[in-house]
Amino acid sequence: MMLNKIYIDRLIENALLEDINYVDAATDYLIPDNQQNSAQFIAKADGVLAGIDVALRVFEILQPDFKAEVFKNDGDILKKGDVIAKISGNTKTLLKGERTALNLLQHMSGVATATNKAVKLIEGTNASIADTRKTLPGLRPVEKYAVTVGGGKNHRYNLSDCAMLKDNHVDAGGGITNAVKALKEKLGHTVKIELEVRNLDELKEALDADVDIIMLDNMNCEDMKKAVEITAGKAKLEASGGITDETIRNVAETGVDIISMGAITHSVKAFDISLKIIK
């Protein structure tokens, strides 16, 4: 798993503190301290699994000696009814960790499933699917990890990764040529420049400014085809803005290199997974 263990543990601990706070009013008063049980994670829909190790870590933090049998791993295609994993331990551990584990597992699997759907819709083209910074606060690493599990690629992780000039940067920086020139005088040699353009005239100016990546913002497919012809491989072209399942294939067939989609992280439906105690 490509996730930082320190980050994962802090994320889980904060989530558990938020959920349990002081006492679990049902579990702590109902269940004997020494009771043991087993439970199963069960898929209730078809999709792509992501986050099973994160979910299991919830129970490991609560009870280091809990047991787990894993039958499905991240990236596996799930069918409704599949048993993903079986866990065994103190009953209080299972009940207290259930919601936190499911929240993370369902959300990450939802991201992976949505990404995988987009990837399949553009199969056979040269384009790739990428995420954006439109992520839920505190969850960016797990969401971006889930995107890769679904077959997508990661855009920049944060503002330090790339100097990306959007329309407000350009307008505030004196236009494309001035903004790029000012950046190049200060940026280190390892930092790439990406520029958002709104029309073909801005595209030509961006090419003259010699940027590395050009984002075609909310362009129609006809203009995107022209942009590909004009660019002729001089810069990577990224299509973004308002792309749906119905339009994504047409966008990919224009010849762009990347299709970035905020919807695969910020608007996904949680994947339906349950955790059931084995009686």
PDB file of N, CA and C in Angstrom, residues 10-103:
ATOM      1  N   ARG A  10      -3.012   8.553  12.179  1.00  0.00           N
ATOM      2  CA  ARG A  10      -3.571   9.807  12.687  1.00  0.00           C
ATOM      3  C   ARG A  10      -4.994  10.009  12.184  1.00  0.00           C
ATOM      4  N   LEU A  11      -5.224   9.688  10.916  1.00  0.00           N
ATOM      5  CA  LEU A  11      -6.560   9.807  10.349  1.00  0.00           C
ATOM      6  C   LEU A  11      -7.546   8.925  11.106  1.00  0.00           C
ATOM      7  N   ILE A  12      -7.162   7.680  11.327  1.00  0.00           N
ATOM      8  CA  ILE A  12      -8.042   6.734  12.021  1.00  0.00           C
ATOM      9  C   ILE A  12      -8.259   7.143  13.469  1.00  0.00           C
ATOM     10  N   GLU A  13      -7.187   7.525  14.147  1.00  0.00           N
ATOM     11  CA  GLU A  13      -7.322   7.914  15.558  1.00  0.00           C
ATOM     12  C   GLU A  13      -8.243   9.120  15.713  1.00  0.00           C
ATOM     13  N   ASN A  14      -8.117  10.100  14.831  1.00  0.00           N
ATOM     14  CA  ASN A  14      -9.007  11.264  14.884  1.00  0.00           C
ATOM     15  C   ASN A  14     -10.456  10.871  14.619  1.00  0.00           C
ATOM     16  N   ALA A  15     -10.646   9.950  13.663  1.00  0.00           N
ATOM     17  CA  ALA A  15     -12.001   9.497  13.343  1.00  0.00           C
ATOM     18  C   ALA A  15     -12.606   8.722  14.510  1.00  0.00           C
ATOM     19  N   LEU A  16     -11.804   7.899  15.164  1.00  0.00           N
ATOM     20  CA  LEU A  16     -12.299   7.133  16.317  1.00  0.00           C
ATOM     21  C   LEU A  16     -12.638   8.052  17.486  1.00  0.00           C
ATOM     22  N   LEU A  17     -11.782   9.041  17.716  1.00  0.00           N
ATOM     23  CA  LEU A  17     -12.066   9.997  18.793  1.00  0.00           C
ATOM     24  C   LEU A  17     -13.339  10.789  18.510  1.00  0.00           C
ATOM     25  N   GLU A  18     -13.547  11.123  17.264  1.00  0.00           N
ATOM     26  CA  GLU A  18     -14.757  11.849  16.871  1.00  0.00           C
ATOM     27  C   GLU A  18     -15.996  10.993  17.102  1.00  0.00           C
ATOM     28  N   ASP A  19     -15.868   9.679  16.841  1.00  0.00           N
ATOM     29  CA  ASP A  19     -17.024   8.796  16.906  1.00  0.00           C
ATOM     30  C   ASP A  19     -17.306   8.281  18.316  1.00  0.00           C
ATOM     31  N   ILE A  20     -16.257   7.921  19.042  1.00  0.00           N
ATOM     32  CA  ILE A  20     -16.442   7.346  20.378  1.00  0.00           C
ATOM     33  C   ILE A  20     -16.402   8.427  21.451  1.00  0.00           C
ATOM     34  N   ASN A  21     -15.533   9.399  21.289  1.00  0.00           N
ATOM     35  CA  ASN A  21     -15.394  10.499  22.236  1.00  0.00           C
ATOM     36  C   ASN A  21     -15.042   9.970  23.627  1.00  0.00           C
ATOM     37  N   TYR A  22     -16.042   9.724  24.470  1.00  0.00           N
ATOM     38  CA  TYR A  22     -15.753   9.289  25.840  1.00  0.00           C
ATOM     39  C   TYR A  22     -16.195   7.848  26.080  1.00  0.00           C
ATOM     40  N   VAL A  23     -17.409   7.524  25.667  1.00  0.00           N
ATOM     41  CA  VAL A  23     -17.956   6.199  25.925  1.00  0.00           C
ATOM     42  C   VAL A  23     -18.868   5.796  24.772  1.00  0.00           C
ATOM     43  N   ASP A  24     -18.920   4.508  24.481  1.00  0.00           N
ATOM     44  CA  ASP A  24     -19.889   3.961  23.537  1.00  0.00           C
ATOM     45  C   ASP A  24     -21.092   3.525  24.369  1.00  0.00           C
ATOM     46  N   ALA A  25     -22.119   4.334  24.361  1.00  0.00           N
ATOM     47  CA  ALA A  25     -23.235   4.144  25.283  1.00  0.00           C
ATOM     48  C   ALA A  25     -23.957   2.816  25.082  1.00  0.00           C
ATOM     49  N   ALA A  26     -23.918   2.263  23.876  1.00  0.00           N
ATOM     50  CA  ALA A  26     -24.545   0.964  23.642  1.00  0.00           C
ATOM     51  C   ALA A  26     -23.583  -0.173  23.964  1.00  0.00           C
ATOM     52  N   THR A  27     -22.429  -0.149  23.322  1.00  0.00           N
ATOM     53  CA  THR A  27     -21.498  -1.270  23.438  1.00  0.00           C
ATOM     54  C   THR A  27     -20.937  -1.437  24.843  1.00  0.00           C
ATOM     55  N   ASP A  28     -20.486  -0.332  25.456  1.00  0.00           N
ATOM     56  CA  ASP A  28     -19.819  -0.429  26.750  1.00  0.00           C
ATOM     57  C   ASP A  28     -20.736  -0.935  27.856  1.00  0.00           C
ATOM     58  N   TYR A  29     -22.038  -0.655  27.750  1.00  0.00           N
ATOM     59  CA  TYR A  29     -22.966  -1.090  28.793  1.00  0.00           C
ATOM     60  C   TYR A  29     -23.645  -2.423  28.477  1.00  0.00           C
ATOM     61  N   LEU A  30     -23.582  -2.849  27.216  1.00  0.00           N
ATOM     62  CA  LEU A  30     -24.278  -4.067  26.804  1.00  0.00           C
ATOM     63  C   LEU A  30     -23.377  -5.291  26.726  1.00  0.00           C
ATOM     64  N   ILE A  31     -22.162  -5.115  26.201  1.00  0.00           N
ATOM     65  CA  ILE A  31     -21.312  -6.250  25.861  1.00  0.00           C
ATOM     66  C   ILE A  31     -20.296  -6.529  26.976  1.00  0.00           C
ATOM     67  N   PRO A  32     -20.176  -7.772  27.436  1.00  0.00           N
ATOM     68  CA  PRO A  32     -19.162  -8.135  28.430  1.00  0.00           C
ATOM     69  C   PRO A  32     -17.754  -7.900  27.884  1.00  0.00           C
ATOM     70  N   ASP A  33     -16.825  -7.544  28.766  1.00  0.00           N
ATOM     71  CA  ASP A  33     -15.461  -7.232  28.341  1.00  0.00           C
ATOM     72  C   ASP A  33     -14.767  -8.392  27.640  1.00  0.00           C
ATOM     73  N   ASN A  34     -15.119  -9.615  28.008  1.00  0.00           N
ATOM     74  CA  ASN A  34     -14.390 -10.785  27.479  1.00  0.00           C
ATOM     75  C   ASN A  34     -15.095 -11.455  26.310  1.00  0.00           C
ATOM     76  N   GLN A  35     -16.182 -10.896  25.812  1.00  0.00           N
ATOM     77  CA  GLN A  35     -16.910 -11.543  24.716  1.00  0.00           C
ATOM     78  C   GLN A  35     -16.118 -11.449  23.427  1.00  0.00           C
ATOM     79  N   GLN A  36     -16.117 -12.551  22.666  1.00  0.00           N
ATOM     80  CA  GLN A  36     -15.414 -12.626  21.388  1.00  0.00           C
ATOM     81  C   GLN A  36     -16.400 -12.922  20.263  1.00  0.00           C
ATOM     82  N   ASN A  37     -16.145 -12.358  19.093  1.00  0.00           N
ATOM     83  CA  ASN A  37     -16.976 -12.624  17.924  1.00  0.00           C
ATOM     84  C   ASN A  37     -16.155 -12.524  16.642  1.00  0.00           C
ATOM     85  N   SER A  38     -16.758 -12.983  15.577  1.00  0.00           N
ATOM     86  CA  SER A  38     -16.198 -12.794  14.241  1.00  0.00           C
ATOM     87  C   SER A  38     -17.210 -12.019  13.398  1.00  0.00           C
ATOM     88  N   ALA A  39     -16.704 -11.355  12.363  1.00  0.00           N
ATOM     89  CA  ALA A  39     -17.576 -10.591  11.475  1.00  0.00           C
ATOM     90  C   ALA A  39     -17.000 -10.614  10.067  1.00  0.00           C
ATOM     91  N   GLN A  40     -17.853 -10.360   9.082  1.00  0.00           N
ATOM     92  CA  GLN A  40     -17.426 -10.378   7.687  1.00  0.00           C
ATOM     93  C   GLN A  40     -17.755  -9.057   6.998  1.00  0.00           C
ATOM     94  N   PHE A  41     -16.787  -8.573   6.188  1.00  0.00           N
ATOM     95  CA  PHE A  41     -17.057  -7.472   5.273  1.00  0.00           C
ATOM     96  C   PHE A  41     -17.674  -8.082   4.012  1.00  0.00           C
ATOM     97  N   ILE A  42     -18.849  -7.606   3.617  1.00  0.00           N
ATOM     98  CA  ILE A  42     -19.563  -8.177   2.472  1.00  0.00           C
ATOM     99  C   ILE A  42     -19.903  -7.069   1.468  1.00  0.00           C
ATOM    100  N   ALA A  43     -19.565  -7.302   0.205  1.00  0.00           N
ATOM    101  CA  ALA A  43     -19.913  -6.351  -0.856  1.00  0.00           C
ATOM    102  C   ALA A  43     -21.399  -6.443  -1.156  1.00  0.00           C
ATOM    103  N   LYS A  44     -22.046  -5.290  -1.261  1.00  0.00           N
ATOM    104  CA  LYS A  44     -23.477  -5.263  -1.560  1.00  0.00           C
ATOM    105  C   LYS A  44     -23.755  -4.638  -2.924  1.00  0.00           C
ATOM    106  N   ALA A  45     -22.689  -4.537  -3.731  1.00  0.00           N
ATOM    107  CA  ALA A  45     -22.812  -4.011  -5.092  1.00  0.00           C
ATOM    108  C   ALA A  45     -21.613  -4.497  -5.888  1.00  0.00           C
ATOM    109  N   ASP A  46     -21.571  -4.183  -7.179  1.00  0.00           N
ATOM    110  CA  ASP A  46     -20.427  -4.503  -8.035  1.00  0.00           C
ATOM    111  C   ASP A  46     -19.520  -3.282  -8.112  1.00  0.00           C
ATOM    112  N   GLY A  47     -18.209  -3.506  -8.081  1.00  0.00           N
ATOM    113  CA  GLY A  47     -17.292  -2.378  -8.186  1.00  0.00           C
ATOM    114  C   GLY A  47     -15.857  -2.782  -7.962  1.00  0.00           C
ATOM    115  N   VAL A  48     -15.031  -1.806  -7.575  1.00  0.00           N
ATOM    116  CA  VAL A  48     -13.603  -2.019  -7.354  1.00  0.00           C
ATOM    117  C   VAL A  48     -13.281  -1.750  -5.886  1.00  0.00           C
ATOM    118  N   LEU A  49     -12.560  -2.663  -5.260  1.00  0.00           N
ATOM    119  CA  LEU A  49     -12.207  -2.533  -3.845  1.00  0.00           C
ATOM    120  C   LEU A  49     -10.989  -1.640  -3.667  1.00  0.00           C
ATOM    121  N   ALA A  50     -11.080  -0.754  -2.686  1.00  0.00           N
ATOM    122  CA  ALA A  50      -9.925   0.055  -2.277  1.00  0.00           C
ATOM    123  C   ALA A  50     -10.059   0.373  -0.800  1.00  0.00           C
ATOM    124  N   GLY A  51      -8.953   0.177  -0.044  1.00  0.00           N
ATOM    125  CA  GLY A  51      -8.933   0.573   1.349  1.00  0.00           C
ATOM    126  C   GLY A  51      -9.101  -0.542   2.357  1.00  0.00           C
ATOM    127  N   ILE A  52      -8.978  -1.794   1.945  1.00  0.00           N
ATOM    128  CA  ILE A  52      -9.188  -2.870   2.915  1.00  0.00           C
ATOM    129  C   ILE A  52      -8.126  -2.845   4.013  1.00  0.00           C
ATOM    130  N   ASP A  53      -6.882  -2.542   3.677  1.00  0.00           N
ATOM    131  CA  ASP A  53      -5.834  -2.459   4.702  1.00  0.00           C
ATOM    132  C   ASP A  53      -6.084  -1.307   5.667  1.00  0.00           C
ATOM    133  N   VAL A  54      -6.622  -0.208   5.152  1.00  0.00           N
ATOM    134  CA  VAL A  54      -6.964   0.928   6.010  1.00  0.00           C
ATOM    135  C   VAL A  54      -8.079   0.535   6.968  1.00  0.00           C
ATOM    136  N   ALA A  55      -9.094  -0.140   6.447  1.00  0.00           N
ATOM    137  CA  ALA A  55     -10.208  -0.571   7.290  1.00  0.00           C
ATOM    138  C   ALA A  55      -9.740  -1.527   8.387  1.00  0.00           C
ATOM    139  N   LEU A  56      -8.874  -2.449   8.036  1.00  0.00           N
ATOM    140  CA  LEU A  56      -8.384  -3.417   9.028  1.00  0.00           C
ATOM    141  C   LEU A  56      -7.505  -2.747  10.075  1.00  0.00           C
ATOM    142  N   ARG A  57      -6.810  -1.695   9.677  1.00  0.00           N
ATOM    143  CA  ARG A  57      -5.956  -0.966  10.625  1.00  0.00           C
ATOM    144  C   ARG A  57      -6.785  -0.337  11.743  1.00  0.00           C
ATOM    145  N   VAL A  58      -8.038   0.006  11.465  1.00  0.00           N
ATOM    146  CA  VAL A  58      -8.922   0.552  12.501  1.00  0.00           C
ATOM    147  C   VAL A  58      -9.015  -0.429  13.668  1.00  0.00           C
ATOM    148  N   PHE A  59      -9.249  -1.689  13.372  1.00  0.00           N
ATOM    149  CA  PHE A  59      -9.411  -2.699  14.421  1.00  0.00           C
ATOM    150  C   PHE A  59      -8.074  -3.036  15.080  1.00  0.00           C
ATOM    151  N   GLU A  60      -6.998  -2.964  14.308  1.00  0.00           N
ATOM    152  CA  GLU A  60      -5.665  -3.241  14.860  1.00  0.00           C
ATOM    153  C   GLU A  60      -5.272  -2.184  15.883  1.00  0.00           C
ATOM    154  N   ILE A  61      -5.641  -0.927  15.620  1.00  0.00           N
ATOM    155  CA  ILE A  61      -5.357   0.141  16.580  1.00  0.00           C
ATOM    156  C   ILE A  61      -6.145  -0.084  17.871  1.00  0.00           C
ATOM    157  N   LEU A  62      -7.389  -0.514  17.742  1.00  0.00           N
ATOM    158  CA  LEU A  62      -8.230  -0.768  18.912  1.00  0.00           C
ATOM    159  C   LEU A  62      -7.817  -2.029  19.657  1.00  0.00           C
ATOM    160  N   GLN A  63      -7.326  -3.020  18.916  1.00  0.00           N
ATOM    161  CA  GLN A  63      -6.936  -4.301  19.519  1.00  0.00           C
ATOM    162  C   GLN A  63      -5.793  -4.909  18.704  1.00  0.00           C
ATOM    163  N   PRO A  64      -4.563  -4.690  19.119  1.00  0.00           N
ATOM    164  CA  PRO A  64      -3.408  -5.130  18.328  1.00  0.00           C
ATOM    165  C   PRO A  64      -3.382  -6.613  17.984  1.00  0.00           C
ATOM    166  N   ASP A  65      -4.024  -7.459  18.787  1.00  0.00           N
ATOM    167  CA  ASP A  65      -3.970  -8.902  18.527  1.00  0.00           C
ATOM    168  C   ASP A  65      -5.222  -9.425  17.823  1.00  0.00           C
ATOM    169  N   PHE A  66      -6.023  -8.549  17.222  1.00  0.00           N
ATOM    170  CA  PHE A  66      -7.201  -9.037  16.500  1.00  0.00           C
ATOM    171  C   PHE A  66      -6.735  -9.841  15.283  1.00  0.00           C
ATOM    172  N   LYS A  67      -7.605 -10.675  14.742  1.00  0.00           N
ATOM    173  CA  LYS A  67      -7.253 -11.551  13.624  1.00  0.00           C
ATOM    174  C   LYS A  67      -8.055 -11.174  12.377  1.00  0.00           C
ATOM    175  N   ALA A  68      -7.439 -11.359  11.227  1.00  0.00           N
ATOM    176  CA  ALA A  68      -8.123 -11.049   9.976  1.00  0.00           C
ATOM    177  C   ALA A  68      -7.733 -12.047   8.890  1.00  0.00           C
ATOM    178  N   GLU A  69      -8.717 -12.471   8.119  1.00  0.00           N
ATOM    179  CA  GLU A  69      -8.495 -13.263   6.912  1.00  0.00           C
ATOM    180  C   GLU A  69      -8.991 -12.417   5.741  1.00  0.00           C
ATOM    181  N   VAL A  70      -8.097 -12.122   4.808  1.00  0.00           N
ATOM    182  CA  VAL A  70      -8.445 -11.249   3.688  1.00  0.00           C
ATOM    183  C   VAL A  70      -8.633 -12.095   2.430  1.00  0.00           C
ATOM    184  N   PHE A  71      -9.799 -11.950   1.798  1.00  0.00           N
ATOM    185  CA  PHE A  71     -10.123 -12.725   0.608  1.00  0.00           C
ATOM    186  C   PHE A  71     -10.072 -11.882  -0.670  1.00  0.00           C
ATOM    187  N   LYS A  72     -10.212 -10.570  -0.525  1.00  0.00           N
ATOM    188  CA  LYS A  72     -10.153  -9.660  -1.661  1.00  0.00           C
ATOM    189  C   LYS A  72      -9.194  -8.527  -1.334  1.00  0.00           C
ATOM    190  N   ASN A  73      -8.388  -8.146  -2.300  1.00  0.00           N
ATOM    191  CA  ASN A  73      -7.391  -7.099  -2.096  1.00  0.00           C
ATOM    192  C   ASN A  73      -7.716  -5.853  -2.928  1.00  0.00           C
ATOM    193  N   ASP A  74      -7.068  -4.748  -2.601  1.00  0.00           N
ATOM    194  CA  ASP A  74      -7.289  -3.507  -3.334  1.00  0.00           C
ATOM    195  C   ASP A  74      -7.041  -3.720  -4.826  1.00  0.00           C
ATOM    196  N   GLY A  75      -7.965  -3.211  -5.617  1.00  0.00           N
ATOM    197  CA  GLY A  75      -7.889  -3.377  -7.057  1.00  0.00           C
ATOM    198  C   GLY A  75      -8.708  -4.537  -7.585  1.00  0.00           C
ATOM    199  N   ASP A  76      -9.150  -5.433  -6.698  1.00  0.00           N
ATOM    200  CA  ASP A  76      -9.966  -6.568  -7.125  1.00  0.00           C
ATOM    201  C   ASP A  76     -11.361  -6.091  -7.525  1.00  0.00           C
ATOM    202  N   ILE A  77     -11.917  -6.742  -8.525  1.00  0.00           N
ATOM    203  CA  ILE A  77     -13.284  -6.468  -8.953  1.00  0.00           C
ATOM    204  C   ILE A  77     -14.238  -7.230  -8.037  1.00  0.00           C
ATOM    205  N   LEU A  78     -15.165  -6.498  -7.434  1.00  0.00           N
ATOM    206  CA  LEU A  78     -16.120  -7.100  -6.515  1.00  0.00           C
ATOM    207  C   LEU A  78     -17.458  -7.340  -7.196  1.00  0.00           C
ATOM    208  N   LYS A  79     -18.083  -8.441  -6.818  1.00  0.00           N
ATOM    209  CA  LYS A  79     -19.453  -8.729  -7.212  1.00  0.00           C
ATOM    210  C   LYS A  79     -20.328  -8.718  -5.966  1.00  0.00           C
ATOM    211  N   LYS A  80     -21.572  -8.335  -6.134  1.00  0.00           N
ATOM    212  CA  LYS A  80     -22.498  -8.299  -5.013  1.00  0.00           C
ATOM    213  C   LYS A  80     -22.527  -9.648  -4.312  1.00  0.00           C
ATOM    214  N   GLY A  81     -22.327  -9.621  -2.992  1.00  0.00           N
ATOM    215  CA  GLY A  81     -22.325 -10.850  -2.202  1.00  0.00           C
ATOM    216  C   GLY A  81     -20.938 -11.370  -1.874  1.00  0.00           C
ATOM    217  N   ASP A  82     -19.901 -10.832  -2.519  1.00  0.00           N
ATOM    218  CA  ASP A  82     -18.540 -11.297  -2.228  1.00  0.00           C
ATOM    219  C   ASP A  82     -18.165 -11.003  -0.777  1.00  0.00           C
ATOM    220  N   VAL A  83     -17.522 -11.977  -0.137  1.00  0.00           N
ATOM    221  CA  VAL A  83     -16.958 -11.760   1.194  1.00  0.00           C
ATOM    222  C   VAL A  83     -15.548 -11.205   1.013  1.00  0.00           C
ATOM    223  N   ILE A  84     -15.325 -10.008   1.515  1.00  0.00           N
ATOM    224  CA  ILE A  84     -14.052  -9.324   1.314  1.00  0.00           C
ATOM    225  C   ILE A  84     -13.025  -9.757   2.350  1.00  0.00           C
ATOM    226  N   ALA A  85     -13.438  -9.849   3.587  1.00  0.00           N
ATOM    227  CA  ALA A  85     -12.535 -10.251   4.673  1.00  0.00           C
ATOM    228  C   ALA A  85     -13.365 -10.719   5.856  1.00  0.00           C
ATOM    229  N   LYS A  86     -12.720 -11.529   6.694  1.00  0.00           N
ATOM    230  CA  LYS A  86     -13.322 -11.971   7.954  1.00  0.00           C
ATOM    231  C   LYS A  86     -12.419 -11.511   9.085  1.00  0.00           C
ATOM    232  N   ILE A  87     -12.992 -10.901  10.096  1.00  0.00           N
ATOM    233  CA  ILE A  87     -12.209 -10.431  11.236  1.00  0.00           C
ATOM    234  C   ILE A  87     -12.735 -11.070  12.517  1.00  0.00           C
ATOM    235  N   SER A  88     -11.824 -11.303  13.448  1.00  0.00           N
ATOM    236  CA  SER A  88     -12.175 -11.933  14.718  1.00  0.00           C
ATOM    237  C   SER A  88     -11.473 -11.204  15.851  1.00  0.00           C
ATOM    238  N   GLY A  89     -12.204 -10.994  16.956  1.00  0.00           N
ATOM    239  CA  GLY A  89     -11.603 -10.315  18.092  1.00  0.00           C
ATOM    240  C   GLY A  89     -12.625 -10.026  19.167  1.00  0.00           C
ATOM    241  N   ASN A  90     -12.233  -9.165  20.082  1.00  0.00           N
ATOM    242  CA  ASN A  90     -13.140  -8.734  21.125  1.00  0.00           C
ATOM    243  C   ASN A  90     -14.369  -8.074  20.504  1.00  0.00           C
ATOM    244  N   THR A  91     -15.541  -8.451  20.972  1.00  0.00           N
ATOM    245  CA  THR A  91     -16.775  -7.938  20.376  1.00  0.00           C
ATOM    246  C   THR A  91     -16.846  -6.416  20.466  1.00  0.00           C
ATOM    247  N   LYS A  92     -16.376  -5.858  21.564  1.00  0.00           N
ATOM    248  CA  LYS A  92     -16.375  -4.404  21.710  1.00  0.00           C
ATOM    249  C   LYS A  92     -15.504  -3.747  20.641  1.00  0.00           C
ATOM    250  N   THR A  93     -14.390  -4.383  20.312  1.00  0.00           N
ATOM    251  CA  THR A  93     -13.518  -3.865  19.262  1.00  0.00           C
ATOM    252  C   THR A  93     -14.253  -3.818  17.925  1.00  0.00           C
ATOM    253  N   LEU A  94     -14.942  -4.908  17.593  1.00  0.00           N
ATOM    254  CA  LEU A  94     -15.643  -4.982  16.315  1.00  0.00           C
ATOM    255  C   LEU A  94     -16.735  -3.927  16.218  1.00  0.00           C
ATOM    256  N   LEU A  95     -17.479  -3.742  17.290  1.00  0.00           N
ATOM    257  CA  LEU A  95     -18.594  -2.799  17.273  1.00  0.00           C
ATOM    258  C   LEU A  95     -18.115  -1.345  17.282  1.00  0.00           C
ATOM    259  N   LYS A  96     -17.069  -1.067  18.015  1.00  0.00           N
ATOM    260  CA  LYS A  96     -16.582   0.314  18.098  1.00  0.00           C
ATOM    261  C   LYS A  96     -15.855   0.751  16.825  1.00  0.00           C
ATOM    262  N   GLY A  97     -15.228  -0.183  16.138  1.00  0.00           N
ATOM    263  CA  GLY A  97     -14.478   0.171  14.930  1.00  0.00           C
ATOM    264  C   GLY A  97     -15.290   0.090  13.660  1.00  0.00           C
ATOM    265  N   GLU A  98     -16.484  -0.500  13.748  1.00  0.00           N
ATOM    266  CA  GLU A  98     -17.277  -0.774  12.547  1.00  0.00           C
ATOM    267  C   GLU A  98     -17.514   0.453  11.682  1.00  0.00           C
ATOM    268  N   ARG A  99     -18.028   1.528  12.256  1.00  0.00           N
ATOM    269  CA  ARG A  99     -18.423   2.676  11.451  1.00  0.00           C
ATOM    270  C   ARG A  99     -17.228   3.388  10.838  1.00  0.00           C
ATOM    271  N   THR A 100     -16.177   3.562  11.623  1.00  0.00           N
ATOM    272  CA  THR A 100     -14.981   4.222  11.089  1.00  0.00           C
ATOM    273  C   THR A 100     -14.386   3.419   9.941  1.00  0.00           C
ATOM    274  N   ALA A 101     -14.284   2.106  10.132  1.00  0.00           N
ATOM    275  CA  ALA A 101     -13.732   1.244   9.090  1.00  0.00           C
ATOM    276  C   ALA A 101     -14.578   1.290   7.825  1.00  0.00           C
ATOM    277  N   LEU A 102     -15.888   1.211   7.990  1.00  0.00           N
ATOM    278  CA  LEU A 102     -16.774   1.229   6.820  1.00  0.00           C
ATOM    279  C   LEU A 102     -16.776   2.583   6.121  1.00  0.00           C
ATOM    280  N   ASN A 103     -16.736   3.665   6.888  1.00  0.00           N
ATOM    281  CA  ASN A 103     -16.712   4.997   6.262  1.00  0.00           C
ATOM    282  C   ASN A 103     -15.524   5.127   5.318  1.00  0.00           C
TER     283      ASN A 103
END
